[in-house]
């Protein structure tokens, strides 16, 4: 059995449901679980808003030192840090799941993923690089951004349950307990940058360059879309497998993604129907209601008082650092 | 046939000549070419390099002065390295191997895997680390991300259309962006290699533990003479590279390596008896090199930074009573 899952908070359940609906349509024999970084009883979600898919709350998967992670991380960091912990949980508690596949909630699947299943029978892991063709400009995101944040996009990872992939998951978990931060100067970008090591440390990691996988704003320069007889094709050569609507918001429908400045819908009329379709699905799945729920794990913003005192205390230390660094 | 290439400054010539010697021993029928990334007029009078040489002037850098101005000597060499490789590669026959090796590399066995195990590779990369780190020494894995997972001290290029595509890409990115600036995603010519398994076909990661042993991986590599294929002395016998500040391995804990190092150092002395080469300041790369902090200085700076961070972020309620 193939187990697919996503991770989100209640405010993103419209996305998670949309993903689930697309999987149900295209891969009906897969089991789909929503990992919820939130607390249902605290949110008091009316039953009409409960998705038709199993929800697995993050405090139910036996994460050792979960409180510590909650303290250390902001909501984005926490949502990404728990990914390998969910995979580990599924490996342990769902012995029938021979493959475990993670999708970001803002993905929808367009085809039966038989090609993926084939690769997961031959390889321990399947990863998708952000770019399979060079980017010849320095708009955002460019190659330097990818160097800082990770070669592979961790909005998707497929794992066959093997000893080798379990070793990878245990290593990844260990790193994400303390270092799932964004700190580019120190080589950190949440869970994603770490996975650069996967093909180095572990054997039989498949780097998937099929243009129909994980299509998103970061690879639009190399992928063009067209609908032919009801099937979405990429570059006229392959069927679109899954599209990742990263950074798209129903409330900014004129923007391809808030994380990029390379493409507009005007330049890329080919993607307009893909986004219109998604937009409508989110509305149908009650995005407007879900988005008002604030996550249980969000910490109140900290106001740092006494800035002047802090500056006075800091300045001799900064001076000393500078002396030591410059000899 | 394999063509080996190194790129060095005059200061590094003794190392390059030692590399040449080890290549002649283990690859007697293959060729070795040297890219001189320095001003040849600074060579000691009467000194000739006993290998074919590519001069910097052959690369026809349109902005050499500008590059020299903006880089440290090591960054400058890194900026030019892809162009040296491309220059030589363009004269190579289809399907032949071109192997770039740092001048500080020394071979102890031939690279037999190249034409067997890796025969289908387009680009062959050697990772700094093959196994997860299990200690808290410097640098750890996140720091290795800053400089790139694959060392640019050894790059195998089999002449194929795909390899040409790689070289065109790499050599168009690196010359202007060879700074060691991790915050901006830059680290010499090396960090770019991280993207290549995604960008190009049949990029192969050489996981042979005897290949490219160095200061960064001694703790996980074999050091016996049967297993060791080549060693990079960068940071071991010189003050080059990021890993000179590492705190993981002490050479004294590896008697086999210590012995090899002593023999290597005596070869270096033989190649530079008057130390004329080794004392030549690189002509290009005018920015001063700031060596990485080490020892007590590094520890003190780290503690101070933590304290500063604490002062910046500690929560103090407004009305303390």
Coordinates of C-alpha atoms in Angstrom, one line a residue:
Chain A
X1 CA 0.0 0.0 0.0
X2 CA 1.2 3.5 -0.8
X3 CA 0.7 6.1 1.9
X4 CA 0.7 9.7 0.9
X5 CA 0.6 12.5 3.4
X6 CA 0.8 16.2 3.9
X7 CA 1.5 18.5 6.8
X8 CA -0.3 21.7 7.6
X9 CA -2.2 23.7 10.3
X10 CA -6.0 24.2 10.3
X11 CA -5.7 27.4 8.3
X12 CA -4.4 25.4 5.3
X13 CA -6.9 22.6 5.4
X14 CA -8.5 23.9 2.1
X15 CA -5.2 23.1 0.4
X16 CA -4.8 19.8 2.1
X17 CA -8.3 18.8 1.1
X18 CA -7.7 19.9 -2.5
X19 CA -4.6 17.8 -2.6
X20 CA -6.6 14.8 -1.1
X21 CA -9.3 15.3 -3.6
X22 CA -6.8 15.2 -6.5
X23 CA -5.2 12.1 -5.1
X24 CA -8.6 10.4 -4.6
X25 CA -9.4 11.1 -8.3
X26 CA -6.0 10.0 -9.7
X27 CA -4.7 7.4 -7.3
X28 CA -7.8 6.0 -5.6
X29 CA -6.0 3.1 -4.0
X30 CA -3.6 5.3 -2.1
X31 CA -4.1 6.0 1.6
X32 CA -3.9 9.7 2.3
X33 CA -3.3 11.3 5.7
X34 CA -3.2 14.9 6.8
X35 CA -0.5 15.6 9.4
X36 CA -2.0 18.4 11.5
X37 CA 0.4 20.8 13.2
X38 CA -2.5 22.2 15.3
X39 CA -4.9 21.1 18.0
X40 CA -8.4 20.1 16.9
X41 CA -10.0 20.3 20.4
X42 CA -8.6 23.7 21.0
X43 CA -9.8 25.0 17.7
X44 CA -13.3 23.6 18.2
X45 CA -13.7 22.9 14.6
X46 CA -17.3 22.2 13.6
X47 CA -17.8 18.8 12.1
X48 CA -18.9 20.3 8.8
X49 CA -15.3 21.5 8.5
X50 CA -13.7 18.2 9.3
X51 CA -12.0 16.9 6.1
X52 CA -13.0 13.5 4.7
X53 CA -9.4 12.3 5.3
X54 CA -7.8 11.0 8.4
X55 CA -6.1 13.8 10.5
X56 CA -3.0 12.9 12.5
X57 CA -2.2 15.6 15.1
X58 CA 1.5 16.3 15.6
X59 CA 1.3 15.7 19.4
X60 CA 0.1 12.1 18.7
X61 CA 3.2 10.9 16.9
X62 CA 5.6 10.5 19.8
X63 CA 8.1 13.1 18.9
X64 CA 10.7 13.1 21.6
X65 CA 11.3 16.5 23.0
X66 CA 8.5 18.1 20.9
X67 CA 8.1 20.8 23.5
X68 CA 11.7 21.8 22.9
X69 CA 11.0 22.1 19.2
X70 CA 7.9 24.2 19.8
X71 CA 10.0 26.6 21.9
X72 CA 12.8 26.8 19.4
X73 CA 10.9 27.1 16.2
X74 CA 8.5 29.6 14.6
X75 CA 5.5 28.1 12.8
X76 CA 7.2 27.6 9.4
X77 CA 10.2 26.0 11.0
X78 CA 8.0 23.7 13.1
X79 CA 5.8 22.7 10.2
X80 CA 8.9 21.6 8.2
X81 CA 10.8 20.1 11.1
X82 CA 8.2 17.5 11.8
X83 CA 8.3 16.0 8.3
X84 CA 10.8 13.1 8.9
X85 CA 9.1 12.5 12.3
X86 CA 5.9 11.7 10.4
X87 CA 7.7 9.5 7.9
X88 CA 9.3 7.7 10.8
X89 CA 5.9 7.3 12.5
X90 CA 4.4 5.8 9.3
X91 CA 7.3 3.5 8.8
X92 CA 6.8 2.2 12.4
X93 CA 3.0 2.2 12.7
X94 CA 1.8 1.4 9.2
X95 CA 3.6 -1.8 8.3
X96 CA 1.4 -2.1 5.3
X97 CA 2.8 1.1 3.8
X98 CA 5.6 0.0 1.5
X99 CA 6.0 3.5 0.2
X100 CA 5.6 6.8 2.0
X101 CA 5.2 9.9 -0.1
X102 CA 5.1 13.5 1.2
X103 CA 3.5 16.3 -0.7
X104 CA 3.2 19.9 0.4
X105 CA -0.4 20.8 0.9
X106 CA -0.3 23.3 -2.0
X107 CA 0.2 20.6 -4.5
X108 CA -2.3 18.9 -6.7
X109 CA -1.8 15.6 -8.5
X110 CA -2.9 15.3 -12.1
X111 CA -2.2 11.7 -13.1
X112 CA -1.9 8.2 -11.7
X113 CA 1.6 8.3 -10.4
X114 CA 2.7 4.9 -11.9
X115 CA 6.0 6.3 -13.0
X116 CA 6.8 7.3 -9.4
X117 CA 5.7 3.9 -8.1
X118 CA 7.9 2.2 -10.5
X119 CA 10.9 4.3 -9.4
X120 CA 10.1 3.7 -5.7
X121 CA 10.2 -0.1 -6.4
X122 CA 13.8 0.3 -7.7
X123 CA 15.2 3.2 -5.5
X124 CA 15.2 4.0 -1.8
X125 CA 14.1 7.6 -2.4
X126 CA 12.9 9.9 -5.2
X127 CA 13.8 13.6 -5.0
X128 CA 13.0 16.5 -7.4
X129 CA 15.6 19.2 -8.1
X130 CA 14.3 22.7 -8.2
X131 CA 15.9 23.2 -11.6
X132 CA 16.9 20.7 -14.3
X133 CA 18.0 23.5 -16.7
X134 CA 20.2 26.5 -15.9
X135 CA 18.6 29.8 -15.1
X136 CA 20.2 32.5 -17.2
X137 CA 19.1 35.6 -15.2
X138 CA 19.5 36.8 -11.6
X139 CA 15.9 37.5 -10.8
X140 CA 14.4 35.6 -7.9
X141 CA 14.9 32.7 -7.4
X142 CA 18.2 32.3 -9.2
X143 CA 20.9 29.7 -9.0
X144 CA 22.5 31.4 -6.0
X145 CA 19.3 31.2 -4.1
X146 CA 19.0 27.5 -4.8
X147 CA 22.6 27.1 -3.7
X148 CA 21.7 28.7 -0.4
X149 CA 18.4 26.9 0.2
X150 CA 18.9 23.5 -1.3
X151 CA 19.2 21.7 -4.6
X152 CA 16.0 19.6 -4.1
X153 CA 12.5 20.9 -3.3
X154 CA 11.2 19.3 -0.2
X155 CA 7.6 19.9 -1.1
X156 CA 7.9 16.4 -2.3
X157 CA 9.8 13.3 -1.3
X158 CA 9.0 9.7 -2.0
X159 CA 10.5 6.9 0.0
X160 CA 10.4 3.2 -0.3
X161 CA 10.5 1.6 3.2
X162 CA 13.9 0.1 3.3
X163 CA 16.7 0.0 5.8
X164 CA 18.7 2.6 3.8
X165 CA 15.8 5.1 3.6
X166 CA 15.2 4.5 7.3
X167 CA 18.8 5.4 8.0
X168 CA 18.2 8.6 6.0
X169 CA 15.1 9.4 8.0
X170 CA 16.8 8.9 11.3
X171 CA 19.7 11.2 10.3
X172 CA 17.3 13.8 9.0
X173 CA 15.3 13.7 12.2
X174 CA 18.4 14.2 14.3
X175 CA 19.3 17.3 12.4
X176 CA 15.9 18.8 12.5
X177 CA 15.5 18.6 16.3
X178 CA 17.8 21.5 16.7
X179 CA 18.7 22.9 13.3
X180 CA 15.6 23.4 11.2
X181 CA 16.2 27.2 11.1
X182 CA 16.7 29.7 8.3
X183 CA 20.2 30.9 8.7
X184 CA 21.8 31.1 5.2
X185 CA 25.1 32.3 6.5
X186 CA 25.4 29.1 8.5
X187 CA 24.2 26.8 5.7
X188 CA 20.7 26.3 7.2
X189 CA 17.4 26.5 5.4
X190 CA 14.7 24.6 7.3
X191 CA 14.4 20.9 6.5
X192 CA 15.3 21.3 2.8
X193 CA 19.0 22.2 2.6
X194 CA 19.9 19.2 4.6
X195 CA 18.6 16.9 1.9
X196 CA 21.5 17.9 -0.4
X197 CA 23.4 15.2 1.5
X198 CA 20.9 12.4 0.6
X199 CA 22.5 11.2 -2.6
X200 CA 26.0 11.5 -1.0
X201 CA 25.3 9.7 2.2
X202 CA 22.7 7.2 0.9
X203 CA 22.6 4.8 -2.0
X204 CA 20.0 4.5 -4.7
X205 CA 18.6 7.9 -4.5
X206 CA 16.7 8.7 -7.7
X207 CA 17.0 12.3 -8.9
X208 CA 13.8 12.8 -10.9
X209 CA 14.0 15.1 -13.9
X210 CA 10.7 14.2 -15.5
X211 CA 9.3 17.7 -16.3
X212 CA 5.8 16.7 -15.0
X213 CA 7.0 16.4 -11.4
X214 CA 6.8 19.2 -8.9
X215 CA 6.2 21.8 -11.5
X216 CA 6.3 25.2 -9.8
X217 CA 7.4 28.8 -10.1
X218 CA 11.1 27.8 -9.7
X219 CA 11.1 25.7 -12.9
X220 CA 8.7 27.6 -15.1
X221 CA 11.7 28.7 -17.2
X222 CA 12.1 25.1 -18.4
X223 CA 8.5 24.0 -18.5
X224 CA 5.6 25.0 -20.7
X225 CA 2.1 23.6 -20.3
X226 CA -0.8 22.8 -22.6
X227 CA -4.0 20.9 -22.2
X228 CA -4.6 18.3 -24.9
X229 CA -7.8 16.2 -24.8
X230 CA -8.3 16.9 -21.2
X231 CA -4.7 16.0 -20.2
X232 CA -2.1 18.5 -19.1
X233 CA 1.1 18.1 -21.0
X234 CA 4.5 19.6 -20.2
X235 CA 6.9 20.7 -23.1
X236 CA 4.7 18.5 -25.4
X237 CA 6.8 15.6 -24.2
X238 CA 5.3 14.4 -20.9
X239 CA 2.1 14.4 -18.8
X240 CA 1.9 16.7 -15.9
X241 CA 2.2 14.6 -12.8
X242 CA 1.8 17.2 -10.0
X243 CA 1.9 20.9 -9.8
X244 CA 3.1 22.8 -6.8
X245 CA 1.3 26.1 -6.3
X246 CA 3.9 27.4 -3.8
X247 CA 3.4 31.0 -2.7
X248 CA 0.1 31.4 -4.5
X249 CA -2.7 33.0 -2.6
X250 CA -6.4 33.2 -3.3
X251 CA -6.2 36.8 -2.2
X252 CA -3.5 37.7 -4.6
X253 CA -4.8 36.0 -7.7
X254 CA -2.7 38.2 -10.0
X255 CA 0.6 36.9 -8.5
X256 CA 2.1 33.6 -9.6
X257 CA 3.9 33.3 -6.2
X258 CA 4.9 35.6 -3.5
X259 CA 8.4 34.1 -3.5
X260 CA 9.4 35.0 -7.1
X261 CA 9.7 38.0 -9.4
X262 CA 10.4 36.3 -12.7
X263 CA 7.1 35.5 -14.2
X264 CA 3.7 37.1 -14.5
X265 CA 0.5 35.5 -15.8
X266 CA 0.8 38.0 -18.7
X267 CA 4.1 36.4 -19.8
X268 CA 2.8 33.0 -19.2
X269 CA -0.7 32.6 -20.4
X270 CA -0.1 28.8 -20.6
X271 CA -0.3 28.5 -16.8
X272 CA -3.4 30.7 -16.3
X273 CA -5.9 27.8 -16.6
X274 CA -3.9 25.7 -14.1
X275 CA -4.1 28.4 -11.5
X276 CA -7.8 29.3 -12.2
X277 CA -8.6 25.6 -11.7
X278 CA -6.7 25.6 -8.4
X279 CA -8.2 28.9 -7.3
X280 CA -11.7 27.6 -7.7
X281 CA -10.9 24.3 -5.9
X282 CA -9.6 26.2 -2.9
X283 CA -12.7 28.3 -2.7
X284 CA -14.9 25.2 -3.1
X285 CA -13.0 23.6 -0.2
X286 CA -13.8 26.6 2.1
X287 CA -10.5 28.3 2.1
X288 CA -12.2 31.5 3.3
X289 CA -13.4 29.7 6.5
X290 CA -10.2 27.7 7.3
X291 CA -7.9 30.7 6.8
X292 CA -9.4 32.5 9.8
X293 CA -8.3 29.8 12.3
X294 CA -5.0 30.7 13.9
X295 CA -2.7 27.9 14.7
X296 CA -2.4 26.6 18.2
X297 CA 1.4 26.5 17.9
X298 CA 1.9 30.1 16.9
X299 CA 3.7 32.0 19.6
X300 CA 2.6 35.5 20.5
X301 CA 5.0 38.0 18.9
X302 CA 7.7 39.0 21.3
X303 CA 8.2 42.7 21.9
X304 CA 11.8 43.5 22.8
X305 CA 11.8 46.4 25.2
X306 CA 14.9 48.3 26.5
X307 CA 16.5 48.6 23.1
X308 CA 18.8 51.4 24.3
X309 CA 20.0 49.3 27.2
X310 CA 20.6 46.4 24.9
X311 CA 22.7 48.5 22.5
X312 CA 24.8 49.9 25.3
X313 CA 25.5 46.4 26.6
X314 CA 26.3 45.0 23.2
X315 CA 28.6 47.7 21.9
X316 CA 31.8 46.8 23.8
X317 CA 31.3 43.1 23.0
X318 CA 30.9 43.9 19.3
X319 CA 34.0 46.0 19.4
X320 CA 35.9 43.2 21.0
X321 CA 34.7 40.7 18.4
X322 CA 35.9 43.1 15.7
X323 CA 39.3 43.3 17.3
X324 CA 39.6 39.6 17.6
X325 CA 38.5 39.0 14.0
X326 CA 40.8 41.5 12.4
X327 CA 43.8 40.9 14.6
Chain B
X1 CA 43.9 8.2 -22.5
X2 CA 43.6 10.5 -19.6
X3 CA 44.8 14.1 -19.5
X4 CA 45.5 15.4 -16.0
X5 CA 45.4 19.1 -15.3
X6 CA 46.3 21.2 -12.3
X7 CA 46.0 24.9 -11.9
X8 CA 48.4 26.7 -9.6
X9 CA 50.3 29.9 -8.7
X10 CA 54.1 30.0 -8.7
X11 CA 54.0 29.5 -4.9
X12 CA 52.2 26.2 -5.4
X13 CA 54.6 25.0 -8.1
X14 CA 56.5 22.6 -5.9
X15 CA 53.2 20.9 -5.0
X16 CA 52.3 20.7 -8.7
X17 CA 55.6 19.2 -9.6
X18 CA 55.2 16.6 -6.9
X19 CA 51.7 15.8 -8.3
X20 CA 53.3 15.5 -11.7
X21 CA 55.9 13.1 -10.3
X22 CA 53.2 10.9 -8.7
X23 CA 51.2 10.9 -12.0
X24 CA 54.2 9.9 -14.0
X25 CA 54.6 6.9 -11.6
X26 CA 51.0 5.8 -11.6
X27 CA 49.8 7.0 -15.0
X28 CA 53.0 6.8 -17.1
X29 CA 51.2 6.7 -20.5
X30 CA 48.8 9.6 -19.6
X31 CA 49.6 13.3 -19.9
X32 CA 49.8 16.0 -17.4
X33 CA 49.3 19.7 -18.1
X34 CA 49.8 22.6 -15.8
X35 CA 47.8 25.8 -15.8
X36 CA 49.9 28.6 -14.5
X37 CA 47.6 31.1 -12.9
X38 CA 50.3 33.7 -12.1
X39 CA 52.7 36.0 -13.9
X40 CA 55.3 33.8 -15.7
X41 CA 57.8 36.7 -15.5
X42 CA 57.9 36.1 -11.7
X43 CA 59.4 32.6 -12.2
X44 CA 63.0 32.4 -11.0
X45 CA 65.5 33.0 -13.8
X46 CA 66.3 29.9 -15.8
X47 CA 63.5 27.9 -14.2
X48 CA 61.5 25.8 -16.7
X49 CA 58.4 23.8 -16.0
X50 CA 58.9 20.2 -17.2
X51 CA 55.3 19.8 -18.4
X52 CA 53.1 21.5 -21.0
X53 CA 51.9 24.8 -19.6
X54 CA 48.8 26.8 -20.2
X55 CA 49.5 30.5 -19.4
X56 CA 46.8 32.7 -18.0
X57 CA 47.2 34.9 -21.1
X58 CA 45.9 32.1 -23.2
X59 CA 42.5 32.4 -21.5
X60 CA 42.1 35.9 -22.9
X61 CA 40.2 37.2 -19.8
X62 CA 38.6 40.4 -20.8
X63 CA 38.5 41.7 -17.3
X64 CA 41.6 40.3 -15.7
X65 CA 42.5 43.5 -13.8
X66 CA 39.1 43.8 -12.4
X67 CA 39.0 40.2 -11.3
X68 CA 42.5 40.5 -9.7
X69 CA 41.3 43.6 -7.9
X70 CA 38.2 42.1 -6.4
X71 CA 39.5 38.7 -5.3
X72 CA 41.9 37.1 -2.9
X73 CA 44.7 35.0 -4.5
X74 CA 42.7 31.8 -3.9
X75 CA 39.5 33.3 -5.2
X76 CA 41.3 34.5 -8.3
X77 CA 42.7 31.0 -9.0
X78 CA 39.2 29.6 -8.4
X79 CA 37.7 32.2 -10.8
X80 CA 40.1 31.1 -13.6
X81 CA 40.1 27.4 -13.0
X82 CA 37.0 26.5 -15.1
X83 CA 38.5 28.5 -17.9
X84 CA 41.7 26.6 -17.8
X85 CA 39.7 23.4 -17.8
X86 CA 37.6 24.5 -20.7
X87 CA 40.7 25.6 -22.7
X88 CA 42.3 22.2 -22.4
X89 CA 39.0 20.3 -22.7
X90 CA 38.2 21.9 -26.1
X91 CA 41.3 20.3 -27.6
X92 CA 40.4 16.8 -26.3
X93 CA 38.9 14.0 -28.3
X94 CA 35.4 12.6 -27.7
X95 CA 35.0 10.2 -24.9
X96 CA 38.5 10.8 -23.4
X97 CA 38.9 11.8 -19.7
X98 CA 40.2 15.1 -18.4
X99 CA 40.9 15.0 -14.7
X100 CA 41.5 18.2 -12.8
X101 CA 43.4 17.8 -9.6
X102 CA 44.5 20.4 -7.0
X103 CA 48.3 21.0 -7.0
X104 CA 48.2 19.7 -3.4
X105 CA 47.0 16.3 -4.5
X106 CA 49.4 13.3 -4.5
X107 CA 48.6 9.9 -6.0
X108 CA 49.5 6.7 -4.3
X109 CA 47.7 4.4 -6.8
X110 CA 46.4 4.8 -10.3
X111 CA 42.7 5.9 -10.8
X112 CA 41.7 2.5 -12.3
X113 CA 38.1 3.0 -11.4
X114 CA 37.9 5.9 -13.8
X115 CA 37.6 3.8 -16.9
X116 CA 35.8 0.9 -15.4
X117 CA 33.4 1.7 -12.6
X118 CA 32.8 5.3 -13.7
X119 CA 33.0 4.7 -17.5
X120 CA 29.5 6.1 -18.0
X121 CA 29.9 9.3 -16.0
X122 CA 29.9 12.6 -17.7
X123 CA 31.1 14.5 -14.6
X124 CA 32.7 12.7 -11.7
X125 CA 32.6 14.4 -8.3
X126 CA 34.2 13.5 -5.0
X127 CA 32.2 14.4 -1.9
X128 CA 34.0 15.9 1.1
X129 CA 32.1 13.5 3.4
X130 CA 30.7 10.1 2.6
X131 CA 29.1 9.5 6.0
X132 CA 27.1 11.6 8.5
X133 CA 29.2 13.4 11.1
X134 CA 28.7 12.2 14.6
X135 CA 30.8 14.7 16.6
X136 CA 30.5 18.5 17.4
X137 CA 33.8 19.5 15.9
X138 CA 34.2 22.2 13.3
X139 CA 33.2 22.2 10.5
X140 CA 29.9 20.3 10.9
X141 CA 27.5 19.5 8.1
X142 CA 25.9 22.9 7.9
X143 CA 29.2 24.5 7.4
X144 CA 30.1 22.1 4.7
X145 CA 26.9 23.2 2.9
X146 CA 28.4 26.7 2.9
X147 CA 31.3 25.6 0.8
X148 CA 29.8 22.8 -1.2
X149 CA 29.4 19.1 -0.6
X150 CA 31.7 18.2 -3.5
X151 CA 35.3 19.2 -3.5
X152 CA 36.5 21.0 -6.5
X153 CA 40.0 19.7 -5.8
X154 CA 39.2 16.7 -8.1
X155 CA 36.8 16.9 -11.0
X156 CA 36.6 14.2 -13.7
X157 CA 35.3 15.2 -17.0
X158 CA 34.6 12.7 -19.8
X159 CA 34.4 14.4 -23.1
X160 CA 30.7 14.2 -24.0
X161 CA 28.1 16.7 -25.3
X162 CA 26.6 16.8 -21.7
X163 CA 30.0 17.5 -20.2
X164 CA 30.5 20.4 -22.7
X165 CA 27.1 21.7 -21.5
X166 CA 28.3 21.6 -17.9
X167 CA 31.6 23.3 -18.7
X168 CA 29.8 26.1 -20.6
X169 CA 27.5 26.7 -17.7
X170 CA 30.2 26.5 -15.0
X171 CA 32.7 28.6 -16.8
X172 CA 30.1 31.3 -17.5
X173 CA 29.0 31.5 -13.8
X174 CA 32.2 31.2 -11.9
X175 CA 34.7 33.9 -13.1
X176 CA 32.5 36.8 -11.8
X177 CA 31.2 34.9 -8.8
X178 CA 34.1 33.1 -7.2
X179 CA 33.9 35.0 -3.9
X180 CA 34.0 33.1 -0.6
X181 CA 30.7 34.6 0.6
X182 CA 28.5 31.9 2.1
X183 CA 25.7 34.4 3.0
X184 CA 25.2 35.0 -0.7
X185 CA 25.4 31.4 -1.8
X186 CA 28.9 31.8 -3.2
X187 CA 31.9 29.8 -2.5
X188 CA 34.7 29.9 -5.1
X189 CA 34.3 27.5 -8.1
X190 CA 33.2 24.7 -5.7
X191 CA 29.7 25.4 -4.4
X192 CA 28.3 25.4 -7.9
X193 CA 28.9 21.7 -8.2
X194 CA 26.1 21.1 -5.7
X195 CA 23.6 21.9 -8.5
X196 CA 25.1 19.6 -11.1
X197 CA 23.3 16.3 -10.3
X198 CA 20.1 18.2 -11.0
X199 CA 21.2 20.1 -14.0
X200 CA 23.2 17.6 -16.0
X201 CA 22.8 14.0 -16.9
X202 CA 25.0 11.2 -15.6
X203 CA 26.8 13.3 -13.0
X204 CA 28.3 10.6 -10.8
X205 CA 29.3 10.8 -7.2
X206 CA 32.5 8.8 -6.6
X207 CA 32.0 7.1 -3.3
X208 CA 35.4 5.3 -3.3
X209 CA 36.7 5.8 0.2
X210 CA 40.3 5.8 -0.9
X211 CA 39.8 8.7 -3.3
X212 CA 40.4 12.2 -2.3
X213 CA 41.4 11.8 1.3
X214 CA 42.1 15.1 3.0
X215 CA 41.8 17.1 6.2
X216 CA 38.0 17.1 5.8
X217 CA 37.5 13.3 5.9
X218 CA 40.5 11.6 7.5
X219 CA 38.2 10.5 10.3
X220 CA 36.1 8.3 7.9
X221 CA 38.7 7.2 5.4
X222 CA 41.2 4.3 5.2
X223 CA 44.8 5.4 5.5
X224 CA 46.6 2.1 4.8
X225 CA 48.6 1.9 1.6
X226 CA 46.4 -0.7 0.0
X227 CA 43.3 1.5 0.2
X228 CA 44.6 5.0 -0.2
X229 CA 44.4 6.1 -3.8
X230 CA 45.0 9.9 -3.5
X231 CA 45.5 12.4 -0.8
X232 CA 45.0 16.2 -0.9
X233 CA 47.6 17.9 1.3
X234 CA 45.7 21.2 1.2
X235 CA 45.7 22.7 4.7
X236 CA 48.0 19.9 5.9
X237 CA 51.3 21.3 4.5
X238 CA 50.1 24.8 3.7
X239 CA 47.8 27.5 4.9
X240 CA 45.3 27.0 2.1
X241 CA 41.6 26.4 2.2
X242 CA 38.7 26.4 4.5
X243 CA 39.6 23.3 6.4
X244 CA 42.8 24.6 7.9
X245 CA 40.6 25.8 10.8
X246 CA 39.1 22.4 11.3
X247 CA 39.1 20.9 14.8
X248 CA 38.1 17.3 13.9
X249 CA 41.3 15.5 13.1
X250 CA 44.9 15.8 14.3
X251 CA 47.5 14.5 11.8
X252 CA 49.4 13.1 14.8
X253 CA 46.6 10.7 15.4
X254 CA 47.2 9.1 12.0
X255 CA 50.8 7.7 11.9
X256 CA 50.4 6.4 8.4
X257 CA 49.4 9.8 7.1
X258 CA 52.1 11.5 9.2
X259 CA 54.7 9.3 7.5
X260 CA 53.4 10.1 4.0
X261 CA 53.3 13.8 4.8
X262 CA 56.9 13.8 5.9
X263 CA 57.9 12.0 2.7
X264 CA 55.8 14.5 0.7
X265 CA 57.3 17.5 2.4
X266 CA 60.8 16.3 1.6
X267 CA 59.7 15.9 -2.1
X268 CA 58.5 19.5 -1.9
X269 CA 61.8 20.7 -0.6
X270 CA 63.6 18.8 -3.4
X271 CA 61.5 20.6 -6.0
X272 CA 62.2 24.0 -4.4
X273 CA 65.7 23.8 -2.9
X274 CA 66.2 27.5 -2.5
X275 CA 62.5 28.1 -1.6
X276 CA 62.4 30.5 -4.4
X277 CA 59.1 29.2 -5.7
X278 CA 57.4 28.8 -2.4
X279 CA 58.2 32.4 -1.4
X280 CA 56.8 34.0 -4.6
X281 CA 53.7 36.1 -3.8
X282 CA 50.9 35.5 -6.3
X283 CA 50.7 38.2 -8.9
X284 CA 46.9 38.2 -9.0
X285 CA 44.1 38.4 -6.4
X286 CA 45.0 41.7 -4.7
X287 CA 42.5 41.5 -1.8
X288 CA 44.2 40.4 1.4
X289 CA 43.3 36.9 2.6
X290 CA 41.8 36.8 6.1
X291 CA 42.7 33.4 7.5
X292 CA 39.9 31.7 9.4
X293 CA 39.9 32.1 13.1
X294 CA 41.3 29.3 15.1
X295 CA 41.8 28.2 18.7
X296 CA 41.1 30.5 21.6
X297 CA 40.4 33.4 19.3
X298 CA 37.6 31.4 17.6
X299 CA 36.2 30.2 20.9
X300 CA 36.2 33.6 22.4
X301 CA 34.4 35.1 19.3
X302 CA 31.8 32.4 19.4
X303 CA 31.1 33.0 23.1
X304 CA 30.9 36.7 22.6
X305 CA 28.5 36.3 19.7
X306 CA 26.2 34.1 21.8
X307 CA 26.2 36.7 24.5
X308 CA 25.3 39.4 22.0
X309 CA 22.5 37.3 20.7
X310 CA 21.3 36.7 24.2
X311 CA 21.3 40.5 24.9
X312 CA 19.4 41.1 21.6
X313 CA 16.7 38.5 22.2
X314 CA 16.2 38.0 25.9
X315 CA 12.6 38.7 27.0
X316 CA 12.4 41.4 29.6
X317 CA 8.8 42.4 30.6
X318 CA 8.3 46.1 30.6
X319 CA 7.2 46.6 34.2
X320 CA 9.4 44.6 36.4
X321 CA 8.2 44.8 40.0

